[in-house]
Each structure stands twice: as structure tokens, then as C-alpha cells.
PDB file of C-alpha atoms and ligand atoms in Angstrom:
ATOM      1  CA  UNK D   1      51.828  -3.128 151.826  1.00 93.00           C
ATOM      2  CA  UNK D   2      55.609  -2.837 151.542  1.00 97.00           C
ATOM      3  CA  UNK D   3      58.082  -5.094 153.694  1.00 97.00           C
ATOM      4  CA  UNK D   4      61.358  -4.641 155.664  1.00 98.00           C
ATOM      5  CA  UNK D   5      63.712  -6.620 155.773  1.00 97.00           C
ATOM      6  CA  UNK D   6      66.844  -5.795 158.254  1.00 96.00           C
ATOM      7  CA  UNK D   7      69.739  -7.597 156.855  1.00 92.00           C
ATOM      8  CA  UNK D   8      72.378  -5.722 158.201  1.00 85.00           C
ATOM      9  CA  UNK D   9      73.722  -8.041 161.440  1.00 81.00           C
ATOM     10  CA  UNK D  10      76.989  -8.608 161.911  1.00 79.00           C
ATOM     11  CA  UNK D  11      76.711 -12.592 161.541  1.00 79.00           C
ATOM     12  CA  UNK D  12      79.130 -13.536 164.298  1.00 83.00           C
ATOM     13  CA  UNK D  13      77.452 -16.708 165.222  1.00 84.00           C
ATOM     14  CA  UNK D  14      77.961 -17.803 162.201  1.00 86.00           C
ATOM     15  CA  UNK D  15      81.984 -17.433 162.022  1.00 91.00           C
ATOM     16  CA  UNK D  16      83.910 -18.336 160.132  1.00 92.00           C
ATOM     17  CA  UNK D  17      81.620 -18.432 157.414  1.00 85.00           C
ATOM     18  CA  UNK D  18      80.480 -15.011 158.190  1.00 87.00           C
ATOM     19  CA  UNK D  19      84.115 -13.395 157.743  1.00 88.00           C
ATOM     20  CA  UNK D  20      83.719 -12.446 154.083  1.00 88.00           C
ATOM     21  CA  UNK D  21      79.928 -13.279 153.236  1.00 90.00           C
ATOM     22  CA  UNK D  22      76.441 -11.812 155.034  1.00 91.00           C
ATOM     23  CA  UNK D  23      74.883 -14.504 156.941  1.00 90.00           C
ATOM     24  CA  UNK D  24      71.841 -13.466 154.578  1.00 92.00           C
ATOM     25  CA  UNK D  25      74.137 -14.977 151.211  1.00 93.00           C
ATOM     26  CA  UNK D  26      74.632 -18.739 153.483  1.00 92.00           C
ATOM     27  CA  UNK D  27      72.717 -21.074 150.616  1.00 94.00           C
ATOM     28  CA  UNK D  28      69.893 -23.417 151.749  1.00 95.00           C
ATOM     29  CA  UNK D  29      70.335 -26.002 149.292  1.00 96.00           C
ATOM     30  CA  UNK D  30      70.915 -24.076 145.637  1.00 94.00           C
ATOM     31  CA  UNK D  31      69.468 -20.469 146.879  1.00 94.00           C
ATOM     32  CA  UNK D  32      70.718 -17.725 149.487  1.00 95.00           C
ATOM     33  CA  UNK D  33      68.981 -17.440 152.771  1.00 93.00           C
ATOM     34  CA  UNK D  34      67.444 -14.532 152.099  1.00 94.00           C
ATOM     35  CA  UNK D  35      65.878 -15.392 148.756  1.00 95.00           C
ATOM     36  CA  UNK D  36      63.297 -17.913 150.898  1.00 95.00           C
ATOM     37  CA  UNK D  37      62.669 -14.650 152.656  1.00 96.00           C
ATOM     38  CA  UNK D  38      61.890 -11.961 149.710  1.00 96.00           C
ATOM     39  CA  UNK D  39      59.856 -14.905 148.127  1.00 95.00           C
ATOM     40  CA  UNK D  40      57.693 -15.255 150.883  1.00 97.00           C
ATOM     41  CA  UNK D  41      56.798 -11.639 151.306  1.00 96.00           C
ATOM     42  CA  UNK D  42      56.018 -12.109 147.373  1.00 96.00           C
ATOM     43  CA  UNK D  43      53.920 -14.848 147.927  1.00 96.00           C
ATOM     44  CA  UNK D  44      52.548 -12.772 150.242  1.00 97.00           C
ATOM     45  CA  UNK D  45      51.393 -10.496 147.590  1.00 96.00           C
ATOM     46  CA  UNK D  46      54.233  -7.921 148.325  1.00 96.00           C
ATOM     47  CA  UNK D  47      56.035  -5.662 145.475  1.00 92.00           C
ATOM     48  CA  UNK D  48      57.851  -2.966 147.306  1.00 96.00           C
ATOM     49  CA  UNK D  49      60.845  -5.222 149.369  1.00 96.00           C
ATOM     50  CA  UNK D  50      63.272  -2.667 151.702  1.00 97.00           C
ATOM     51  CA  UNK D  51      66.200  -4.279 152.544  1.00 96.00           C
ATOM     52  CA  UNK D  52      68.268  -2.746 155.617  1.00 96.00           C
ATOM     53  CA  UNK D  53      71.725  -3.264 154.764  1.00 94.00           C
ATOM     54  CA  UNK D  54      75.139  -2.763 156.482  1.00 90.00           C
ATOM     55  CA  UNK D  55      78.968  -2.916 155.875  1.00 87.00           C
ATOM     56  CA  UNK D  56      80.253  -5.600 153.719  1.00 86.00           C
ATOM     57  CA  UNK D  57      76.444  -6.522 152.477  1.00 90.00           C
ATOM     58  CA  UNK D  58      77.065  -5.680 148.869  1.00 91.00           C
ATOM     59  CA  UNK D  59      76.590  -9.110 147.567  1.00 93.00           C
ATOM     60  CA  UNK D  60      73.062  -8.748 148.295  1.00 94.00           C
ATOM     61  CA  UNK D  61      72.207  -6.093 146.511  1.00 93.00           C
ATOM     62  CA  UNK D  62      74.388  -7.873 143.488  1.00 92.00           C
ATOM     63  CA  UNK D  63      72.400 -10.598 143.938  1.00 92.00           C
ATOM     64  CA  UNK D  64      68.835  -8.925 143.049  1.00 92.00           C
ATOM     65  CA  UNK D  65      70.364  -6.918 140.326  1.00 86.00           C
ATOM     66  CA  UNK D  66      70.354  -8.005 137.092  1.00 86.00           C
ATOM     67  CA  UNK D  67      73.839  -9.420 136.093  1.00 85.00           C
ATOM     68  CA  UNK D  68      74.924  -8.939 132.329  1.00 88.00           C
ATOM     69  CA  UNK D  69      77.405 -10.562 132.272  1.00 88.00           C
ATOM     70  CA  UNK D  70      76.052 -13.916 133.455  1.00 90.00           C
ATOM     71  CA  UNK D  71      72.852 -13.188 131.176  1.00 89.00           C
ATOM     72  CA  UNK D  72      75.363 -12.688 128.081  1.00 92.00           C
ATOM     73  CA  UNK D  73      76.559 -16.442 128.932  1.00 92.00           C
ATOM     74  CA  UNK D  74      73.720 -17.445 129.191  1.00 92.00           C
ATOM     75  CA  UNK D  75      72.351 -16.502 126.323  1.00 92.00           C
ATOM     76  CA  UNK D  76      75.390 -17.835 123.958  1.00 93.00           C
ATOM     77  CA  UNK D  77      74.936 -20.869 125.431  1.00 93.00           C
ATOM     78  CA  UNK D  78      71.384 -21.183 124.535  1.00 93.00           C
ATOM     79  CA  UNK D  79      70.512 -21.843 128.129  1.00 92.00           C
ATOM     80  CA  UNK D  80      67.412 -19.878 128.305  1.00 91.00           C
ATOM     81  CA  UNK D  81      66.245 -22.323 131.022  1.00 91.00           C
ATOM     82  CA  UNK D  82      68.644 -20.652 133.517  1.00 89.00           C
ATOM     83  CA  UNK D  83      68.227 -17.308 132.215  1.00 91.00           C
ATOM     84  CA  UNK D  84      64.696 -17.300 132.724  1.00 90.00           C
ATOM     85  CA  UNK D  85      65.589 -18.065 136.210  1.00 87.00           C
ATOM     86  CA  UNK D  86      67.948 -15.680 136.752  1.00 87.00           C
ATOM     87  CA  UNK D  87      65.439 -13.403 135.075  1.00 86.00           C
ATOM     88  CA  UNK D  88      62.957 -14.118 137.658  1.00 87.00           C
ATOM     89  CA  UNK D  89      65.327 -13.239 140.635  1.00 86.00           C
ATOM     90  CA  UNK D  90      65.982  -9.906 139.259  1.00 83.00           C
ATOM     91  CA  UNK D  91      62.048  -9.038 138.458  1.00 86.00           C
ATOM     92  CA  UNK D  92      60.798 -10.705 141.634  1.00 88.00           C
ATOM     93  CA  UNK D  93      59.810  -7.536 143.120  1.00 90.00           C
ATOM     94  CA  UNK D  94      60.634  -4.034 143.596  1.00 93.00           C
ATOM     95  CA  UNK D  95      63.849  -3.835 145.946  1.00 95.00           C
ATOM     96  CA  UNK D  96      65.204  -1.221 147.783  1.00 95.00           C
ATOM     97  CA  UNK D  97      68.395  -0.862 149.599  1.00 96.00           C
ATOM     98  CA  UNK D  98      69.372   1.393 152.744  1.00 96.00           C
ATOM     99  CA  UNK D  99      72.220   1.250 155.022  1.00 95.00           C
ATOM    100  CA  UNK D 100      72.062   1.345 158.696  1.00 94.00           C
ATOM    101  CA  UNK D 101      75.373   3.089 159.532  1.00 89.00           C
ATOM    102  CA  UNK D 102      75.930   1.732 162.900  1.00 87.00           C
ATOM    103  CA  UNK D 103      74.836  -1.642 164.074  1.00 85.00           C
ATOM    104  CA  UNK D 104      72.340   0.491 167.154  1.00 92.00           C
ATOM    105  CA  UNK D 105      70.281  -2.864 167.560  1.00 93.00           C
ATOM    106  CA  UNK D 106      66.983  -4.237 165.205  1.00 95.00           C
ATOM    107  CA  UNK D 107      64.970  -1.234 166.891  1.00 97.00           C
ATOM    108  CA  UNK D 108      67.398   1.259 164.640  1.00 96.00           C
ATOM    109  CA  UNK D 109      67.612  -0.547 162.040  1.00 96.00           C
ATOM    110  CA  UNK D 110      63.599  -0.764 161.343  1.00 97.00           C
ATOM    111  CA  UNK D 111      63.786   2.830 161.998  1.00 96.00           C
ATOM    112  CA  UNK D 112      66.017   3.628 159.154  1.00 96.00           C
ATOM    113  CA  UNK D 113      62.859   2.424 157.219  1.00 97.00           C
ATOM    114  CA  UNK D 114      60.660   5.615 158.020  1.00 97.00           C
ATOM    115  CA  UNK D 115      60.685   7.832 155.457  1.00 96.00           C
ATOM    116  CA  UNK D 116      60.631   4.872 152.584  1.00 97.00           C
ATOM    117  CA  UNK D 117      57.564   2.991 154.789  1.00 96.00           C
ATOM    118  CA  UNK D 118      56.146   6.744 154.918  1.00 95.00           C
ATOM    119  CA  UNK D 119      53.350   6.604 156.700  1.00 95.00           C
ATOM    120  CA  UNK D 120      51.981   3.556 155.821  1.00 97.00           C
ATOM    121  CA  UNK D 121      51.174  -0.142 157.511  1.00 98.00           C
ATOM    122  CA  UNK D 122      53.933  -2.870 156.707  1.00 98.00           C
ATOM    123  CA  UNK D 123      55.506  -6.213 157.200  1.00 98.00           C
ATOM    124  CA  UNK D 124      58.652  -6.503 159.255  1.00 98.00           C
ATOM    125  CA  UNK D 125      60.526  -9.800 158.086  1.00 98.00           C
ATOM    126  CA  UNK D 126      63.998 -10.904 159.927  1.00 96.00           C
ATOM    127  CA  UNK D 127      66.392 -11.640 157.204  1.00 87.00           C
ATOM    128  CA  UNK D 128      67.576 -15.080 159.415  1.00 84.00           C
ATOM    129  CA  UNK D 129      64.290 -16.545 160.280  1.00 92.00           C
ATOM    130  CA  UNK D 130      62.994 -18.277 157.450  1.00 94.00           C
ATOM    131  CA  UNK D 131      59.389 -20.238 157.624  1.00 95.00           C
ATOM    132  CA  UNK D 132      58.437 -22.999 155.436  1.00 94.00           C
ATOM    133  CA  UNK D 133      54.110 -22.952 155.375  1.00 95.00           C
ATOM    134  CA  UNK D 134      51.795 -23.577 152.843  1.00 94.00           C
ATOM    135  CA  UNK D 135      50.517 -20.249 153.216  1.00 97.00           C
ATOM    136  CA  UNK D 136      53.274 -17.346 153.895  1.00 98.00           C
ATOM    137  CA  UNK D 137      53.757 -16.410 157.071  1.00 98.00           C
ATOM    138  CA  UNK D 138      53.565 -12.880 156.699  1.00 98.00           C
ATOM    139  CA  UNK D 139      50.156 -13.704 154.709  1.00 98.00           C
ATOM    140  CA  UNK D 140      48.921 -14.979 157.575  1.00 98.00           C
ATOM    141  CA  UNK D 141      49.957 -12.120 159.832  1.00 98.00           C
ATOM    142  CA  UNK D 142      48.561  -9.777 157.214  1.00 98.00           C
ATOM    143  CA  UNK D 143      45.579 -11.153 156.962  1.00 98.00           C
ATOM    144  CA  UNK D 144      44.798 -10.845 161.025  1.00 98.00           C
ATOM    145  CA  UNK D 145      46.228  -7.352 160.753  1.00 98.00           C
ATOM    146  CA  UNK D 146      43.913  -6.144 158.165  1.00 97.00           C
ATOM    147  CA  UNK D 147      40.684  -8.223 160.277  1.00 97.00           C
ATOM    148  CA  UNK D 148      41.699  -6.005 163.599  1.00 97.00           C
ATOM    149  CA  UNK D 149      42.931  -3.385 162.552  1.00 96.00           C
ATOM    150  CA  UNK D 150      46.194  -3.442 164.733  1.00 98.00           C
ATOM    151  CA  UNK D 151      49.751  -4.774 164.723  1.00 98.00           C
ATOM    152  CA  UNK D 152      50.244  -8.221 164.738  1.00 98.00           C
ATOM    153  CA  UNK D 153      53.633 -10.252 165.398  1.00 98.00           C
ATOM    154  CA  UNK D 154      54.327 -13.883 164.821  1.00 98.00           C
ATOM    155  CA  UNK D 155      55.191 -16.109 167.821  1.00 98.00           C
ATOM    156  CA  UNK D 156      55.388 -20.284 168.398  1.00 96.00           C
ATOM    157  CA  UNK D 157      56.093 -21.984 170.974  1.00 95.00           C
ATOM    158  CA  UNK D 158      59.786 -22.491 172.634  1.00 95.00           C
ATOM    159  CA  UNK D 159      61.193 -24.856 175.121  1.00 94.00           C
ATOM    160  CA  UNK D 160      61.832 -23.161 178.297  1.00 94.00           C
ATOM    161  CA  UNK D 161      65.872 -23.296 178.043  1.00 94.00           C
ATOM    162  CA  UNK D 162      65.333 -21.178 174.734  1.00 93.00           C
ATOM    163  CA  UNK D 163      63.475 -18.006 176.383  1.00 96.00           C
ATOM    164  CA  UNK D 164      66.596 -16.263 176.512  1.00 95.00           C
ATOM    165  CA  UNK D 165      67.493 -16.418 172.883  1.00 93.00           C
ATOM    166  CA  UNK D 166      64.157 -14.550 171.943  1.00 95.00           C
ATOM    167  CA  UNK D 167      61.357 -11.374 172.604  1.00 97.00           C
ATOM    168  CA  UNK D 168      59.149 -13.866 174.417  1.00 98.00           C
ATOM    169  CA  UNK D 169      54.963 -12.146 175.150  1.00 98.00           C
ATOM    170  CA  UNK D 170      52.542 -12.422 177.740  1.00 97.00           C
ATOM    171  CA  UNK D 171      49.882 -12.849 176.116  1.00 95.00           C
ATOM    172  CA  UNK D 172      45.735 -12.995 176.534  1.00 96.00           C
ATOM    173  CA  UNK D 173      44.248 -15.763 174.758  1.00 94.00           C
ATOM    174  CA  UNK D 174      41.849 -14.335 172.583  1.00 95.00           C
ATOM    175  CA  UNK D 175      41.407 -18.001 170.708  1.00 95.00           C
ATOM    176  CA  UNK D 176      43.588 -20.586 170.131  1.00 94.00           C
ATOM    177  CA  UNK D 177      45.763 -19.076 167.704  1.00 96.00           C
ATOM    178  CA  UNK D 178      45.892 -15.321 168.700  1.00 97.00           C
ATOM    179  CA  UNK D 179      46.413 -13.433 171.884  1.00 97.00           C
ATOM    180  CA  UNK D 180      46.373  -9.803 172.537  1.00 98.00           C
ATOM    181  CA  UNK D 181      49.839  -8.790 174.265  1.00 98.00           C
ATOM    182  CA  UNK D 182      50.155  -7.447 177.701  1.00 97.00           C
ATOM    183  CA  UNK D 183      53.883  -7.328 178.158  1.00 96.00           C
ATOM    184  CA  UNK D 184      56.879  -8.146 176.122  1.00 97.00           C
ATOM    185  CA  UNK D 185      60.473  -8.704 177.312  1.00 97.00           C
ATOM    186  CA  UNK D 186      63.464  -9.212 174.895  1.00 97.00           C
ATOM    187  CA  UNK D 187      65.626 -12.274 175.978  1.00 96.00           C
ATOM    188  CA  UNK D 188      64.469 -12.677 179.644  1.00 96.00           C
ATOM    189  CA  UNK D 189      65.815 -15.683 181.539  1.00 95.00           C
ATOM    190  CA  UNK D 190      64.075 -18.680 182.227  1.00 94.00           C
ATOM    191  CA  UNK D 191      63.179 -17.422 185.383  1.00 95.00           C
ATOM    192  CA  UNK D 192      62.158 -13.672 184.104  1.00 94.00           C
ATOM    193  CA  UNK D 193      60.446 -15.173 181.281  1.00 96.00           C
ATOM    194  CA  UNK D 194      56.457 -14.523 181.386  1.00 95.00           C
ATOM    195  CA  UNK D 195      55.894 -17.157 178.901  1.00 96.00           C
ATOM    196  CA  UNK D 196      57.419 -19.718 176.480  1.00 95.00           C
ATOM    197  CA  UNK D 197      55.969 -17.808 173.373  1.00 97.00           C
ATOM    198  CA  UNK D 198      58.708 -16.295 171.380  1.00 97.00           C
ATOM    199  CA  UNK D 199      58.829 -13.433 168.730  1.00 97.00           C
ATOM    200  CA  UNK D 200      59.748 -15.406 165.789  1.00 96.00           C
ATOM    201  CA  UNK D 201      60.739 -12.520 163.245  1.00 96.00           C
ATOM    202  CA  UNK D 202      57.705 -11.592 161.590  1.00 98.00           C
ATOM    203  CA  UNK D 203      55.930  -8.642 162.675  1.00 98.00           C
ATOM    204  CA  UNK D 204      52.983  -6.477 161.082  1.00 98.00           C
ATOM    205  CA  UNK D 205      53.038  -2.470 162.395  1.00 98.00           C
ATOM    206  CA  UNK D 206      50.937  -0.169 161.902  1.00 98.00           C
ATOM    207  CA  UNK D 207      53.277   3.522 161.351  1.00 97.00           C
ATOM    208  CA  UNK D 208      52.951   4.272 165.155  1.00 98.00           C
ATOM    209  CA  UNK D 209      55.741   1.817 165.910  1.00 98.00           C
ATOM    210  CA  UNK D 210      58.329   4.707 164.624  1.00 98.00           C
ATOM    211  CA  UNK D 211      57.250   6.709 167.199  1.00 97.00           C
ATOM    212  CA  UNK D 212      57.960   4.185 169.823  1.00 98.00           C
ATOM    213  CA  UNK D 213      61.316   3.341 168.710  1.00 97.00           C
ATOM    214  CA  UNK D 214      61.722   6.599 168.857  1.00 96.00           C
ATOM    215  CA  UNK D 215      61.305   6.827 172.207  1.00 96.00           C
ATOM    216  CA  UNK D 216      63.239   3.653 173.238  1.00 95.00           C
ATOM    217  CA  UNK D 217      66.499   3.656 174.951  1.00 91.00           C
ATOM    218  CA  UNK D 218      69.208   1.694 174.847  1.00 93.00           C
ATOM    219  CA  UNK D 219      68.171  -1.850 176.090  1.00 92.00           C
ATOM    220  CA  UNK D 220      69.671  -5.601 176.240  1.00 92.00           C
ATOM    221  CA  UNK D 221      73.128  -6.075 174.493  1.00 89.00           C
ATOM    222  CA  UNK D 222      73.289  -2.443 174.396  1.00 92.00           C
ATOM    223  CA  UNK D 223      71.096  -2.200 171.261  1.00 93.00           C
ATOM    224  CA  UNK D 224      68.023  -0.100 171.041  1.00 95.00           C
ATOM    225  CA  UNK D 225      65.930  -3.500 170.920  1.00 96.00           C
ATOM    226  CA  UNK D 226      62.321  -3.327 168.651  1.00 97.00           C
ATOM    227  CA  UNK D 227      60.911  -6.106 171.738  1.00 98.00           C
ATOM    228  CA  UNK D 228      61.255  -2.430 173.800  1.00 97.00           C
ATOM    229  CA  UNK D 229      59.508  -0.247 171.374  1.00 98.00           C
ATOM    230  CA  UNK D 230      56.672  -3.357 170.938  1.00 98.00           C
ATOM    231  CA  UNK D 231      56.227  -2.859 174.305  1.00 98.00           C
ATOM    232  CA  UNK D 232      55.704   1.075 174.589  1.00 97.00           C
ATOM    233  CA  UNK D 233      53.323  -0.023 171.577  1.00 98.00           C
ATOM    234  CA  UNK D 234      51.357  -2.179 173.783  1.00 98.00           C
ATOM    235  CA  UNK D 235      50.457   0.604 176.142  1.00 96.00           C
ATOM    236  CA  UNK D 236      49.120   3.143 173.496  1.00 96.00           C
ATOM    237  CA  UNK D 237      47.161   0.482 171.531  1.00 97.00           C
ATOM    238  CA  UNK D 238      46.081  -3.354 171.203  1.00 97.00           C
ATOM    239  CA  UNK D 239      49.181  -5.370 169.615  1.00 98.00           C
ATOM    240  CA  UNK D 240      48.648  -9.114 169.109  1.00 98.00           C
ATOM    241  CA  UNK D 241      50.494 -12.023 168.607  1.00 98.00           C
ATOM    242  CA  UNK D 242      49.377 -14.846 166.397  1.00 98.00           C
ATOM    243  CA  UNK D 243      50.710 -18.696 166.566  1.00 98.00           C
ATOM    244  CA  UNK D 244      51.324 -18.984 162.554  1.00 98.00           C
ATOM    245  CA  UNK D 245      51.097 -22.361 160.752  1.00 97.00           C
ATOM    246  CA  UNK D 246      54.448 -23.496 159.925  1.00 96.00           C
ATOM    247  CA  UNK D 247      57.992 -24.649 160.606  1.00 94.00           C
ATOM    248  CA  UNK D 248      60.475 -21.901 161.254  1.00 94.00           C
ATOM    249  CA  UNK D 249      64.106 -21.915 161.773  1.00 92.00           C
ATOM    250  CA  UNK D 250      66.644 -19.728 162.725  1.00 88.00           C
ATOM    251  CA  UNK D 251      69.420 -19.210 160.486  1.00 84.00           C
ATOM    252  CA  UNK D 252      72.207 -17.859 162.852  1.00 79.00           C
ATOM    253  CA  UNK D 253      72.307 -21.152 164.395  1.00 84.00           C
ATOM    254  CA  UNK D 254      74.432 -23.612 162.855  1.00 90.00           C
ATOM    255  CA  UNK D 255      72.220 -26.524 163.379  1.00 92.00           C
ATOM    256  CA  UNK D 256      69.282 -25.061 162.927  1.00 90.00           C
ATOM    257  CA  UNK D 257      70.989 -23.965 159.235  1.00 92.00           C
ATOM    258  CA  UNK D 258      71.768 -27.912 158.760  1.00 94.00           C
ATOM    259  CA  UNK D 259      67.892 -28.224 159.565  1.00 93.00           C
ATOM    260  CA  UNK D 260      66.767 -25.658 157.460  1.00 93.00           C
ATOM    261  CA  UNK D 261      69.002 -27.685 154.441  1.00 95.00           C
ATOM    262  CA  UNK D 262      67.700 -31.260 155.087  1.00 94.00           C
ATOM    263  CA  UNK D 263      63.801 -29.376 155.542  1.00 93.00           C
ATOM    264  CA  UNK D 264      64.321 -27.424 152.274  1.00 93.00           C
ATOM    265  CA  UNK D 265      66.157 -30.309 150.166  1.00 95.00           C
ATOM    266  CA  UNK D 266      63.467 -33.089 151.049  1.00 94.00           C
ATOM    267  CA  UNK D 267      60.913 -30.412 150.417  1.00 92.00           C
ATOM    268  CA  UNK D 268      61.839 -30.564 146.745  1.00 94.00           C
ATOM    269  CA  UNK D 269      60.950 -33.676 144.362  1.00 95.00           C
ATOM    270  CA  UNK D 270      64.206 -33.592 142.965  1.00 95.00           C
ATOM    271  CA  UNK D 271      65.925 -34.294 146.008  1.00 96.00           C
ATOM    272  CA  UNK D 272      63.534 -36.006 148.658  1.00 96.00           C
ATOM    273  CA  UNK D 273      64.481 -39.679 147.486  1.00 96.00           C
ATOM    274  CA  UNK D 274      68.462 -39.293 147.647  1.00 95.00           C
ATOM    275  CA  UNK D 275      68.389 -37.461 150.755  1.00 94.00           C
ATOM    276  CA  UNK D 276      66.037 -39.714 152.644  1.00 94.00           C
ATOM    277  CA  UNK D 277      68.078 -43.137 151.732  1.00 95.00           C
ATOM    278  CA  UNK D 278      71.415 -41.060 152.495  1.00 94.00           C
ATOM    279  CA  UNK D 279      70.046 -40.152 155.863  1.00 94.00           C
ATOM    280  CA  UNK D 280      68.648 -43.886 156.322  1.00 94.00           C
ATOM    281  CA  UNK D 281      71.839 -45.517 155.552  1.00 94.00           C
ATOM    282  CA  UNK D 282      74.098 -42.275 157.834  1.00 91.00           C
ATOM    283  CA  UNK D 283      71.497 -43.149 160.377  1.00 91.00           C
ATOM    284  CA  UNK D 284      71.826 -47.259 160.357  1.00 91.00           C
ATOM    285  CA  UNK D 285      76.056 -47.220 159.967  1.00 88.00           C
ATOM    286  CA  UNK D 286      75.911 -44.805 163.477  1.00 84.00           C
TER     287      UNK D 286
HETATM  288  C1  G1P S 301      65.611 -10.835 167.200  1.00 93.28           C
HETATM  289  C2  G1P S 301      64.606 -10.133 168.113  1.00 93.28           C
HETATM  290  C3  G1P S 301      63.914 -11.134 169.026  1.00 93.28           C
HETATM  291  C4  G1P S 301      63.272 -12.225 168.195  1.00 93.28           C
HETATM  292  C5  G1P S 301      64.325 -12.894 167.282  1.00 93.28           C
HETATM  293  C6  G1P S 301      63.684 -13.885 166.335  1.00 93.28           C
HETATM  294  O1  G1P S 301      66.676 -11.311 167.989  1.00 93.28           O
HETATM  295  O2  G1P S 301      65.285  -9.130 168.863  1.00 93.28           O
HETATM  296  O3  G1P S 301      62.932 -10.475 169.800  1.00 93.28           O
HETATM  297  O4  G1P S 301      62.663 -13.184 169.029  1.00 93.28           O
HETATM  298  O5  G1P S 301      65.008 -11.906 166.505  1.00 93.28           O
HETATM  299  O6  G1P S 301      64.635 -14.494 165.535  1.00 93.28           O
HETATM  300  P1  G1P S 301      68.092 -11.802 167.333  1.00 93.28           P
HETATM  301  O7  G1P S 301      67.866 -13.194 166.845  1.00 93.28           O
HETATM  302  O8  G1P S 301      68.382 -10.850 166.228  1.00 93.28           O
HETATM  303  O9  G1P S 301      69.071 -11.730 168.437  1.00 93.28           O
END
């Protein structure tokens, strides 16, 4: 199965870091963002990675390349440690790069994927939402998708106050972890809202979905919005929506990027001790 990943958002609620790098370059701990992203749809047992890009994205594409020059440093320096590492960035998977000319909304931009996706199923993966689970998160969507047959989008769980920052379902409980959708509304308000169960940036589609984004008008912010193509989706077939295990964070937020730092440093050995007594001591002297 082959994975999109729109990267091409402006990043304006991340300014001013945002001015001069993609939001998708912002390192959590010693990596960019969107690295935790491409290696989960690895993990996942991906090879074929299309990145949606934009304007002033170039780094990104730098970034997966393979970069002589550093290699050549590398190399002289006998530091075949990092260059093995650097190595593995640039072999990690087969990635492609297209541009989505004008920022039309996530709906566009997924449809810019059509003719590489061509026909087949695939994995939809938000470049600013990254997931930390034992077992990928678009693994787990997979796996449902392949068992019914259908599209299959991630959702958890939001407080109330947060409906309106997400595509939030109503939803039939088929068990405790999946539900078949029945409606979807991008962003409602708290009163609007039919549930508290947000989109949370990882979607499985079967082709069809091209069709209804074809078909979708222009919706909140302006933008033709994917939560409006979901829906036509809904009435032509069964779509589900599937409470993944794991912690997931949203990167255009500032704190939740702080989070997404402290979760990712103490998630690594070489860290966890140092941070935990840092944040003991912050936490007593407050
Ligand atoms: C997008 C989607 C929204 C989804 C969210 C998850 O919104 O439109 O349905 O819940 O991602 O992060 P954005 O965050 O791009 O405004």
C-alpha cells in the first residue's frame, strides 16, 4: 500500500518559527517532525511514501535525499557511525514529491495524489500529527481496513472545548474500539458537535475517496475540506472509524510540540534519567 503524506500547510500557528522553515522540519528532540511520520508508515510495512509539498518546502525533500557532501565528511572523518545513519534516512523508503500549487484545503491536496495512488487503496498520514504506539498507527488502521474491506480513519477521544479544532464522527459502535460512521462534520462547535471523537490524521481510503473530493465544494475556512468528501463517502459505502492505541499529538500547537519533546526525549534511554530529575527539580523550585 503506498502512503500520503500532505505536507504542504502554510504553518502559521507556528510563527515565527514557521517564517523560513516547514512546520514539518520543527525537530522533536534530534529528528524533524516529519521523520516520526515517514518512519511510522515504514514500520507500517510501507515503501512507496508521497509527500504533498508546497512553496518554500524544499528542505524536505533535501532532507530525504542523499547529501554528498555531508557523506564526504563523514567519511574522512571515519565516522561511519553517523553515516550509516544518515544512510538510513536516505534509503528509508521510496519517496516521492508533488506540489500542491495553491493551498485549496487538505481535500486538494490528497487529490493531487491521484494519478501517483492510481487506483489503488492507501494510507493518508497528516504530516503534524505524530503518534507514539507500540504498534504504528497506520498498522493498526491497515490492518481493520484489509479485515472489512472499507476505509477506515483514526479517531480518540477529545475534551468537549476541543471539537472545534478537529473532523469530529458520529459514530455506531460496532465494539469498543471501532464504529461505523454516520455523519462527519469538520470543526463543528461545541454545540454542533455530534460527538467528542475527533479525526486524528490518519486515514485508510479505498480509491473512491477521489471521486468524492471531487465532488466537494468549498467548505470551512474556505478550503475544499477531506472531513466533506469523508462524508459524501459515507453515503455511497461503509467508512469506519477506529479508536487506535496510542498517544498522539498535534504538532501545530506549540504546547502540544513541547509535549511531543518531553514524550519523545524520555522515550529514549539516553535521555529518560536527565530529563526526569530536570523536570523534578523545575517542578519542586516552582
Ligand atoms: C485536519 C483535518 C481535521 C483533523 C485534523 C487532525 O485539520 O481537517 O479533520 O481532525 O487535521 O489533526 P487541521 O489540523 O489541518 O486544521
Amino acid at each position: 500500500m503506498k502512503a500520503v503524506i500532505p505536507a504542504a500547510g502554510l504553518g502559521t500557528r507556528f510563527l515565527p518559527a514557521t517564517k523560513s522553515t516547514p512546520k514539518e522540519m520543527l525537530p522533536v528532540v534530534d529528528k524533524p517532525a516529519i521523520q516520526y511520520v515517514v518512519e511510522e508508515a515504514v514500520r507500517a510495512g510501507i515503501d512507496d511514501i508521497l509527500i504533498i509539498t508546497g512553496r518554500g518546502k524544499q528542505s524536505i525533500e533535501d532532507y530525504f535525499d542523499i547529501s554528498y557532501e555531508l557523506e564526504s565528511v563523514l567519511k574522512e572523518r571515519n565516522d561511519f557511525e553517523k553515516l550509516e545513519e544518515m544512510r538510513e534516512i536516505s534509503d528509508m523508503a521510496d519517496i516521492h514529491y508533488i506540489r500542491q500549487k495553491k493551498p485549496l484545503g487538505l481535500g486538494h491536496a490528497i487529490l493531487c495524489a491521484k494519478k501517483h495512488v492510481d487506483g489503488d487503496n492507501f494510507a493518508v498520514l497528516l504530516g503534524d500529527d505524530i503518534i507514539f504506539s507500540e504498534k504504528p498507527c497506520i498498522g493498526q488502521l491497515i490492518e481493520k481496513f484489509d479485515e472489512l474491506n472499507s476505509s477506515v480513519i483514526g479517531v480518540g477521544e477529545v475534551p468537549a472545548e476541543w471539537v472545534e479544532k478537529y473532523g469530529i464522527v458520529d459514530c455506531r459502535a460496532v465494539d469498543t474500539r471501532l464504529c461505523e460512521i454516520e455523519g462527519i462534520v469538520e470543526k463543528p462547535s461545541m454545540d454542533e458537535a455530534p460527538s467528542n471523537l475527533a479525526v486524528m490524521g490518519r486515514y485508510v481510503f479505498t480509491p473512491d475517496i477521489f471521486e468524492c473530493i471531487d465532488e466537494t465544494g468549498i467548505g470551512k475556512g474556505g478550503e475544499i475540506q477531506l472531513t466533506d468528501a469523508i462524508k459524501i463517502l459515507t453515503e455511497r459505502q461503509k467508512v469506519y472509524a477506529y479508536r487506535f492505541e496510542g498517544r498522539r499529538f498535534d504538532l501545530g500547537d506549540k504546547t502540544d510540540w513541547l509535549k511531543t519533546n518531553v514524550e519523545a526525549a524520555l522515550n529514549r534511554e539516553e535521555f529518560r534519567d536527565e530529563m526526569i530529575k530536570f523536570m523534578k527539580e523545575k517542578i519542586s523550585r516552582e
